[in-house]
mmCIF file of C-alpha atoms in Angstrom:
data_model
loop_
_atom_site.group_PDB
_atom_site.id
_atom_site.type_symbol
_atom_site.label_atom_id
_atom_site.label_comp_id
_atom_site.label_asym_id
_atom_site.label_seq_id
_atom_site.Cartn_x
_atom_site.Cartn_y
_atom_site.Cartn_z
ATOM 1 C CA MET A 253 -161.442 -13.025 43.438
ATOM 2 C CA LYS A 254 -163.152 -15.417 45.215
ATOM 3 C CA ALA A 255 -166.380 -15.003 45.270
ATOM 4 C CA VAL A 256 -170.757 -16.393 45.242
ATOM 5 C CA VAL A 257 -171.750 -16.307 41.849
ATOM 6 C CA CYS A 258 -175.130 -16.870 41.479
ATOM 7 C CA THR A 259 -175.310 -19.061 38.115
ATOM 8 C CA ARG A 260 -179.140 -19.518 36.780
ATOM 9 C CA TYR A 261 -182.531 -18.360 39.075
ATOM 10 C CA GLY A 262 -183.340 -21.278 41.815
ATOM 11 C CA PRO A 263 -182.558 -23.233 44.841
ATOM 12 C CA PRO A 264 -179.271 -22.373 47.040
ATOM 13 C CA GLU A 265 -176.832 -24.960 45.413
ATOM 14 C CA VAL A 266 -177.153 -22.968 42.265
ATOM 15 C CA LEU A 267 -174.738 -20.742 44.048
ATOM 16 C CA GLN A 268 -171.484 -21.109 43.088
ATOM 17 C CA ILE A 269 -167.744 -19.988 44.442
ATOM 18 C CA GLU A 270 -165.830 -19.017 40.972
ATOM 19 C CA GLU A 271 -162.974 -17.089 40.430
ATOM 20 C CA VAL A 272 -163.392 -13.097 39.164
ATOM 21 C CA ALA A 273 -162.229 -10.488 38.820
ATOM 22 C CA LYS A 274 -161.458 -8.424 40.858
ATOM 23 C CA PRO A 275 -163.227 -4.792 40.810
ATOM 24 C CA VAL A 276 -161.720 -1.203 40.389
ATOM 25 C CA PRO A 277 -163.639 0.954 42.386
ATOM 26 C CA LYS A 278 -165.023 4.989 39.997
ATOM 27 C CA ALA A 279 -163.784 8.408 41.052
ATOM 28 C CA ASP A 280 -165.940 8.417 43.221
ATOM 29 C CA GLN A 281 -166.168 4.716 45.070
ATOM 30 C CA ILE A 282 -164.101 3.062 46.698
ATOM 31 C CA LEU A 283 -162.752 -0.440 47.280
ATOM 32 C CA VAL A 284 -164.041 -2.616 50.210
ATOM 33 C CA LYS A 285 -162.048 -5.518 51.881
ATOM 34 C CA VAL A 286 -164.933 -7.657 52.581
ATOM 35 C CA TYR A 287 -164.480 -9.541 56.415
ATOM 36 C CA ALA A 288 -168.109 -10.483 56.595
ATOM 37 C CA THR A 289 -171.447 -9.727 54.689
ATOM 38 C CA ALA A 290 -175.000 -11.531 56.019
ATOM 39 C CA VAL A 291 -177.897 -14.036 54.234
ATOM 40 C CA ASN A 292 -181.051 -11.617 53.970
ATOM 41 C CA SER A 293 -184.857 -11.719 52.506
ATOM 42 C CA GLY A 294 -183.244 -9.413 49.301
ATOM 43 C CA ASP A 295 -180.596 -12.145 48.821
ATOM 44 C CA LEU A 296 -183.312 -14.813 48.709
ATOM 45 C CA ARG A 297 -185.677 -13.440 46.415
ATOM 46 C CA VAL A 298 -183.421 -12.385 43.476
ATOM 47 C CA ARG A 299 -181.111 -15.704 43.813
ATOM 48 C CA SER A 300 -184.952 -17.898 43.675
ATOM 49 C CA LEU A 301 -186.643 -14.719 41.542
ATOM 50 C CA ASP A 302 -189.598 -15.445 44.139
ATOM 51 C CA VAL A 303 -190.829 -11.598 44.507
ATOM 52 C CA PRO A 304 -194.666 -11.869 44.759
ATOM 53 C CA ALA A 305 -195.474 -8.032 45.134
ATOM 54 C CA PHE A 306 -193.834 -7.313 41.695
ATOM 55 C CA GLY A 307 -194.369 -10.702 39.633
ATOM 56 C CA ARG A 308 -191.943 -12.961 37.412
ATOM 57 C CA PHE A 309 -191.472 -11.663 34.997
ATOM 58 C CA PRO A 310 -191.529 -7.870 35.118
ATOM 59 C CA MET A 311 -188.670 -8.823 38.073
ATOM 60 C CA GLN A 312 -186.530 -10.412 34.835
ATOM 61 C CA LEU A 313 -186.967 -7.317 33.034
ATOM 62 C CA ILE A 314 -185.185 -5.716 35.865
ATOM 63 C CA LEU A 315 -183.010 -8.845 37.552
ATOM 64 C CA GLY A 316 -182.095 -11.084 33.436
ATOM 65 C CA PHE A 317 -183.570 -13.194 32.659
ATOM 66 C CA GLN A 318 -182.094 -16.519 32.845
ATOM 67 C CA LYS A 319 -179.943 -15.463 36.091
ATOM 68 C CA PRO A 320 -178.399 -12.288 37.429
ATOM 69 C CA ARG A 321 -177.038 -9.746 35.750
ATOM 70 C CA LYS A 322 -175.500 -9.132 38.531
ATOM 71 C CA PRO A 323 -174.207 -12.342 39.337
ATOM 72 C CA VAL A 324 -171.914 -11.723 42.728
ATOM 73 C CA LEU A 325 -174.898 -11.230 45.385
ATOM 74 C CA GLY A 326 -174.341 -9.826 48.936
ATOM 75 C CA ILE A 327 -177.018 -6.696 50.266
ATOM 76 C CA ALA A 328 -174.903 -5.774 53.516
ATOM 77 C CA PHE A 329 -171.335 -6.131 54.572
ATOM 78 C CA ALA A 330 -168.580 -4.965 56.639
ATOM 79 C CA GLY A 331 -165.208 -5.015 55.746
ATOM 80 C CA GLU A 332 -162.108 -2.661 55.543
ATOM 81 C CA VAL A 333 -161.411 0.263 52.513
ATOM 82 C CA ALA A 334 -158.559 -1.123 50.649
ATOM 83 C CA GLU A 335 -158.769 1.483 47.926
ATOM 84 C CA ILE A 336 -160.145 4.654 46.687
ATOM 85 C CA GLY A 337 -161.173 6.991 44.139
ATOM 86 C CA SER A 338 -159.432 9.654 43.011
ATOM 87 C CA HIS A 339 -162.121 11.880 43.947
ATOM 88 C CA VAL A 340 -163.266 10.378 47.759
ATOM 89 C CA LYS A 341 -162.972 12.542 50.406
ATOM 90 C CA GLN A 342 -164.309 11.058 52.877
ATOM 91 C CA PHE A 343 -162.579 7.604 53.741
ATOM 92 C CA LYS A 344 -159.345 6.564 53.843
ATOM 93 C CA VAL A 345 -157.215 3.135 52.880
ATOM 94 C CA GLY A 346 -157.861 1.487 56.044
ATOM 95 C CA ASP A 347 -161.135 2.366 57.543
ATOM 96 C CA ARG A 348 -163.512 -0.378 59.291
ATOM 97 C CA VAL A 349 -167.078 -0.033 57.184
ATOM 98 C CA TYR A 350 -169.726 -1.096 56.502
ATOM 99 C CA ALA A 351 -172.538 -1.170 53.596
ATOM 100 C CA MET A 352 -175.879 -1.659 52.545
ATOM 101 C CA ALA A 353 -175.023 -2.238 48.970
ATOM 102 C CA GLY A 354 -178.719 -2.349 47.414
ATOM 103 C CA MET A 355 -179.425 -3.848 43.765
ATOM 104 C CA ARG A 356 -176.339 -3.323 42.861
ATOM 105 C CA MET A 357 -174.912 -6.187 45.634
ATOM 106 C CA GLY A 358 -171.427 -7.442 45.301
ATOM 107 C CA GLY A 359 -171.202 -8.548 48.836
ATOM 108 C CA TYR A 360 -170.502 -12.299 48.464
ATOM 109 C CA ALA A 361 -167.264 -11.563 47.077
ATOM 110 C CA GLU A 362 -163.153 -11.165 48.921
ATOM 111 C CA TYR A 363 -163.165 -6.869 47.279
ATOM 112 C CA ALA A 364 -167.014 -4.552 46.784
ATOM 113 C CA CYS A 365 -167.527 -2.035 45.302
ATOM 114 C CA VAL A 366 -169.794 1.200 46.870
ATOM 115 C CA PRO A 367 -170.068 4.371 46.440
ATOM 116 C CA GLU A 368 -168.008 7.166 48.442
ATOM 117 C CA ASN A 369 -172.566 8.972 49.274
ATOM 118 C CA GLY A 370 -173.722 5.501 49.015
ATOM 119 C CA CYS A 371 -175.217 3.708 52.062
ATOM 120 C CA VAL A 372 -171.620 3.818 53.234
ATOM 121 C CA HIS A 373 -170.550 4.854 57.031
ATOM 122 C CA PHE A 374 -167.618 3.800 59.590
ATOM 123 C CA ILE A 375 -168.535 0.782 61.230
ATOM 124 C CA PRO A 376 -169.433 1.542 64.716
ATOM 125 C CA GLU A 377 -167.157 1.478 67.062
ATOM 126 C CA LYS A 378 -166.838 -1.570 69.349
ATOM 127 C CA ALA A 379 -168.497 -3.894 66.566
ATOM 128 C CA SER A 380 -166.809 -6.579 64.820
ATOM 129 C CA PHE A 381 -166.901 -7.241 61.163
ATOM 130 C CA GLU A 382 -169.724 -10.093 62.212
ATOM 131 C CA GLU A 383 -171.139 -7.916 63.335
ATOM 132 C CA ALA A 384 -171.556 -4.362 61.304
ATOM 133 C CA ALA A 385 -172.175 -6.820 58.628
ATOM 134 C CA SER A 386 -175.590 -8.127 60.150
ATOM 135 C CA LEU A 387 -177.252 -4.485 60.904
ATOM 136 C CA PRO A 388 -177.364 -2.663 58.263
ATOM 137 C CA PHE A 389 -179.936 -4.745 56.227
ATOM 138 C CA GLY A 390 -182.540 -4.973 59.164
ATOM 139 C CA ALA A 391 -181.888 -1.277 60.859
ATOM 140 C CA THR A 392 -182.258 0.097 57.533
ATOM 141 C CA THR A 393 -185.379 -1.399 56.691
ATOM 142 C CA ALA A 394 -186.736 -1.462 59.603
ATOM 143 C CA LEU A 395 -186.447 2.254 60.302
ATOM 144 C CA HIS A 396 -188.207 3.356 56.298
ATOM 145 C CA PHE A 397 -190.967 1.603 57.807
ATOM 146 C CA LEU A 398 -191.255 2.512 61.227
ATOM 147 C CA ARG A 399 -191.737 5.979 59.964
ATOM 148 C CA LYS A 400 -194.551 5.289 58.289
ATOM 149 C CA VAL A 401 -196.702 4.502 60.942
ATOM 150 C CA ASN A 402 -194.786 7.937 62.506
ATOM 151 C CA ILE A 403 -192.504 6.025 65.442
ATOM 152 C CA GLU A 404 -191.192 8.908 66.847
ATOM 153 C CA ARG A 405 -195.028 9.678 67.998
ATOM 154 C CA ALA A 406 -196.738 5.617 68.178
ATOM 155 C CA ASN A 407 -196.945 6.143 71.712
ATOM 156 C CA SER A 408 -197.666 2.198 71.663
ATOM 157 C CA ILE A 409 -197.002 -0.593 68.768
ATOM 158 C CA LEU A 410 -197.553 -4.290 67.297
ATOM 159 C CA ILE A 411 -194.645 -5.458 66.132
ATOM 160 C CA TYR A 412 -195.176 -8.648 64.038
ATOM 161 C CA GLY A 413 -192.551 -11.685 62.860
ATOM 162 C CA ALA A 414 -190.350 -9.339 65.710
ATOM 163 C CA SER A 415 -187.672 -12.251 65.321
ATOM 164 C CA GLY A 416 -186.571 -11.502 62.263
ATOM 165 C CA ALA A 417 -183.154 -9.409 60.745
ATOM 166 C CA VAL A 418 -186.362 -6.754 60.405
ATOM 167 C CA GLY A 419 -188.654 -7.616 63.391
ATOM 168 C CA THR A 420 -185.845 -7.082 65.757
ATOM 169 C CA ALA A 421 -184.376 -4.389 64.815
ATOM 170 C CA ALA A 422 -187.967 -3.092 64.568
ATOM 171 C CA VAL A 423 -187.997 -3.833 68.085
ATOM 172 C CA GLN A 424 -185.078 -2.301 69.433
ATOM 173 C CA ILE A 425 -185.900 1.419 67.305
ATOM 174 C CA ALA A 426 -189.503 1.028 68.509
ATOM 175 C CA ARG A 427 -188.298 0.779 71.976
ATOM 176 C CA TYR A 428 -185.531 3.825 71.134
ATOM 177 C CA TYR A 429 -188.215 6.034 70.297
ATOM 178 C CA GLY A 430 -190.274 5.113 73.676
ATOM 179 C CA ALA A 431 -192.863 3.023 72.084
ATOM 180 C CA GLU A 432 -194.781 0.039 74.619
ATOM 181 C CA VAL A 433 -193.507 -3.484 72.143
ATOM 182 C CA THR A 434 -195.357 -5.671 71.438
ATOM 183 C CA ALA A 435 -194.057 -8.336 70.093
ATOM 184 C CA ILE A 436 -195.648 -11.038 68.408
ATOM 185 C CA CYS A 437 -193.469 -14.405 67.634
ATOM 186 C CA SER A 438 -192.905 -17.751 68.707
ATOM 187 C CA SER A 439 -192.480 -19.718 71.653
ATOM 188 C CA LYS A 440 -188.775 -20.384 71.422
ATOM 189 C CA ASN A 441 -188.057 -16.104 70.127
ATOM 190 C CA ALA A 442 -189.596 -14.355 73.514
ATOM 191 C CA ASP A 443 -186.980 -14.477 76.086
ATOM 192 C CA LEU A 444 -184.993 -12.207 72.383
ATOM 193 C CA VAL A 445 -187.476 -10.802 72.003
ATOM 194 C CA LYS A 446 -188.081 -9.135 75.406
ATOM 195 C CA GLU A 447 -184.167 -9.049 75.931
ATOM 196 C CA LEU A 448 -184.360 -6.228 72.866
ATOM 197 C CA GLY A 449 -187.218 -4.240 74.498
ATOM 198 C CA ALA A 450 -190.979 -5.470 74.268
ATOM 199 C CA ASP A 451 -193.526 -5.500 76.705
ATOM 200 C CA HIS A 452 -195.777 -7.960 76.146
ATOM 201 C CA TRP A 453 -195.178 -10.915 73.580
ATOM 202 C CA ILE A 454 -197.448 -12.600 71.605
ATOM 203 C CA ASP A 455 -197.067 -15.998 70.080
ATOM 204 C CA TYR A 456 -198.537 -16.425 66.544
ATOM 205 C CA THR A 457 -199.512 -20.061 67.089
ATOM 206 C CA ASP A 458 -201.472 -19.625 68.962
ATOM 207 C CA PRO A 459 -205.150 -19.143 67.497
ATOM 208 C CA ASP A 460 -206.506 -17.514 69.131
ATOM 209 C CA PHE A 461 -203.105 -14.885 69.107
ATOM 210 C CA VAL A 462 -205.404 -11.991 67.589
ATOM 211 C CA GLN A 463 -207.580 -11.426 70.755
ATOM 212 C CA LYS A 464 -204.591 -11.525 73.001
ATOM 213 C CA CYS A 465 -203.983 -8.467 71.191
ATOM 214 C CA GLU A 466 -204.972 -5.082 72.046
ATOM 215 C CA MET A 467 -205.419 -1.637 71.079
ATOM 216 C CA TYR A 468 -202.188 0.071 69.161
ATOM 217 C CA ASP A 469 -200.706 3.602 67.958
ATOM 218 C CA ALA A 470 -198.720 1.441 65.385
ATOM 219 C CA VAL A 471 -198.858 -2.262 63.417
ATOM 220 C CA PHE A 472 -195.484 -3.763 61.389
ATOM 221 C CA ASP A 473 -195.877 -6.602 59.435
ATOM 222 C CA ALA A 474 -192.085 -7.430 59.763
ATOM 223 C CA VAL A 475 -192.492 -10.446 57.689
ATOM 224 C CA GLY A 476 -194.913 -9.534 55.199
ATOM 225 C CA LYS A 477 -197.199 -12.497 55.780
ATOM 226 C CA TRP A 478 -200.401 -11.152 58.440
ATOM 227 C CA LYS A 479 -204.180 -10.490 57.362
ATOM 228 C CA LYS A 480 -204.485 -6.450 56.879
ATOM 229 C CA LYS A 481 -207.628 -5.941 57.922
ATOM 230 C CA GLU A 482 -207.254 -7.981 61.675
ATOM 231 C CA ALA A 483 -204.219 -5.656 61.876
ATOM 232 C CA ASP A 484 -206.418 -2.535 60.695
ATOM 233 C CA ALA A 485 -208.740 -4.452 63.118
ATOM 234 C CA LEU A 486 -205.813 -3.611 66.555
ATOM 235 C CA LEU A 487 -205.328 -0.104 65.637
ATOM 236 C CA TYR A 488 -207.309 3.122 67.540
ATOM 237 C CA GLN A 489 -208.701 6.063 65.312
ATOM 238 C CA GLY A 490 -205.969 7.587 63.389
ATOM 239 C CA GLY A 491 -203.415 4.147 64.233
ATOM 240 C CA ARG A 492 -201.274 3.155 60.988
ATOM 241 C CA TYR A 493 -200.038 -0.097 60.101
ATOM 242 C CA THR A 494 -197.531 -1.022 57.005
ATOM 243 C CA SER A 495 -195.508 -3.831 55.733
ATOM 244 C CA VAL A 496 -192.233 -5.030 54.303
ATOM 245 C CA ALA A 497 -194.987 -6.616 51.933
ATOM 246 C CA GLY A 498 -197.291 -4.360 49.278
ATOM 247 C CA TYR A 499 -195.607 -1.199 51.152
ATOM 248 C CA GLY A 500 -193.441 0.399 49.124
ATOM 249 C CA VAL A 501 -188.540 -0.879 49.308
ATOM 250 C CA ALA A 502 -187.024 0.327 51.727
ATOM 251 C CA ARG A 503 -184.716 3.073 50.620
ATOM 252 C CA GLU A 504 -180.846 2.680 51.755
ATOM 253 C CA LEU A 505 -179.596 5.756 53.262
ATOM 254 C CA LYS A 506 -176.083 7.172 54.653
ATOM 255 C CA GLN A 507 -177.959 8.795 57.309
ATOM 256 C CA ASP A 508 -179.983 6.070 58.631
ATOM 257 C CA LEU A 509 -176.030 3.976 58.823
ATOM 258 C CA VAL A 510 -175.308 7.242 60.576
ATOM 259 C CA LEU A 511 -178.483 7.140 63.724
ATOM 260 C CA LEU A 512 -177.619 3.238 63.545
ATOM 261 C CA ASN A 513 -174.438 3.864 64.840
ATOM 262 C CA SER A 514 -175.827 6.519 67.513
ATOM 263 C CA ILE A 515 -178.276 4.312 69.351
ATOM 264 C CA TYR A 516 -175.908 0.850 69.229
ATOM 265 C CA GLU A 517 -172.516 2.744 70.565
ATOM 266 C CA SER A 518 -175.485 4.189 72.818
ATOM 267 C CA GLY A 519 -175.494 0.747 74.104
ATOM 268 C CA ASP A 520 -180.047 0.798 72.759
ATOM 269 C CA PHE A 521 -179.710 -1.448 69.358
ATOM 270 C CA LYS A 522 -176.516 -4.256 69.445
ATOM 271 C CA ALA A 523 -176.524 -7.288 66.753
ATOM 272 C CA VAL A 524 -178.440 -10.156 66.449
ATOM 273 C CA ILE A 525 -176.262 -13.143 64.968
ATOM 274 C CA ASP A 526 -178.049 -16.424 64.923
ATOM 275 C CA LYS A 527 -175.270 -18.212 62.572
ATOM 276 C CA VAL A 528 -172.299 -17.084 60.780
ATOM 277 C CA TYR A 529 -170.871 -19.886 58.511
ATOM 278 C CA PRO A 530 -167.451 -19.999 55.955
ATOM 279 C CA MET A 531 -168.435 -18.829 52.670
ATOM 280 C CA GLU A 532 -167.475 -22.469 52.216
ATOM 281 C CA ASP A 533 -170.670 -22.694 53.450
ATOM 282 C CA ILE A 534 -172.418 -20.158 52.021
ATOM 283 C CA VAL A 535 -175.299 -22.600 50.404
ATOM 284 C CA GLU A 536 -176.022 -24.494 53.184
ATOM 285 C CA ALA A 537 -176.724 -20.663 54.897
ATOM 286 C CA HIS A 538 -179.685 -20.041 52.583
ATOM 287 C CA ARG A 539 -180.703 -23.445 52.972
ATOM 288 C CA TYR A 540 -181.359 -22.027 56.691
ATOM 289 C CA VAL A 541 -182.141 -18.543 56.056
ATOM 290 C CA ASP A 542 -184.775 -19.918 53.790
ATOM 291 C CA SER A 543 -185.760 -22.708 56.197
ATOM 292 C CA GLY A 544 -187.835 -20.024 58.106
ATOM 293 C CA ARG A 545 -186.508 -20.299 61.646
ATOM 294 C CA LYS A 546 -183.446 -17.764 61.947
ATOM 295 C CA ARG A 547 -183.397 -15.652 65.091
ATOM 296 C CA GLY A 548 -182.170 -11.896 63.592
ATOM 297 C CA ASN A 549 -179.111 -12.274 61.388
ATOM 298 C CA VAL A 550 -177.183 -14.660 59.909
ATOM 299 C CA VAL A 551 -173.574 -13.398 58.414
ATOM 300 C CA VAL A 552 -171.238 -15.795 56.213
ATOM 301 C CA ARG A 553 -168.064 -15.006 57.547
ATOM 302 C CA VAL A 554 -165.983 -14.421 54.136
ATOM 303 C CA VAL A 555 -162.158 -13.217 54.914
ATOM 304 C CA HIS A 556 -160.603 -16.264 57.268
ATOM 305 C CA GLN A 557 -159.157 -14.741 60.239
ATOM 306 C CA GLU A 558 -161.045 -13.454 63.394
ATOM 307 C CA ALA A 559 -162.537 -10.059 62.608
ATOM 308 C CA THR A 560 -161.806 -8.745 65.904
ATOM 309 C CA VAL A 561 -163.254 -5.649 67.794
ATOM 310 C CA PRO A 562 -159.919 -2.483 67.185
ATOM 311 C CA LEU A 563 -158.936 -2.197 70.888
#
């Protein structure tokens, strides 16, 4: 099968399309024919080995010294079940599924295996494969960190970096739970975050943007670039702060995809896709995400037939 292989750590150009062995599902796994995947921050960190919170050497111990031990990246993907292991009960061949593979990765390929009991679930009704591939990374990450600030009880939340994959998911999830949402992002993304449910918008490029903030029950830094001291000063007594940087790694839970399906199918959550690239343009896709200019998600189409929504 064709796959995108990370030949060494470095810039996007280290990614190459190669012929590799098609994976064989174990007894508890399903084999997915991948229609679409996404370029997420986790993919970029593995490719570049740029993980400041851990340091280069500890990450090499985990991932591999000269190149990743698992060279086919791709944390999130969507497709159809092509084969099932002998112990699999929940899925059957032909099911439309989406998954978070986590550190197993493998989504940048025509086929990928995932455990039946892993973070994999049926694609939401009326969602295309491309839309489904854009959903799990941002949503599961946002859910993990919003739970840390007790989002179900927060009356108000400030979300810094509200226009990225995690930020756009966080805005929608916080709004779903009834919080008054203030989104911090650039002016070009103001209409987007308002459309997603943000009640207020603040331009982070304004030198005095902190003075325009109010007080909040919760603050979430969805990009890990804001000074904690500044954020803490905006919290009511007993308020909570969290960030994607330095506050642990998001867990990948099947039940989060179940919840996501419910929110998506009720119309309270939508896929936010900036660009879609064919797999042959994976280097350009990574360059674009590296630029920091993307809105929501960047999706990569693996199979060259249109991934349509079932009638």
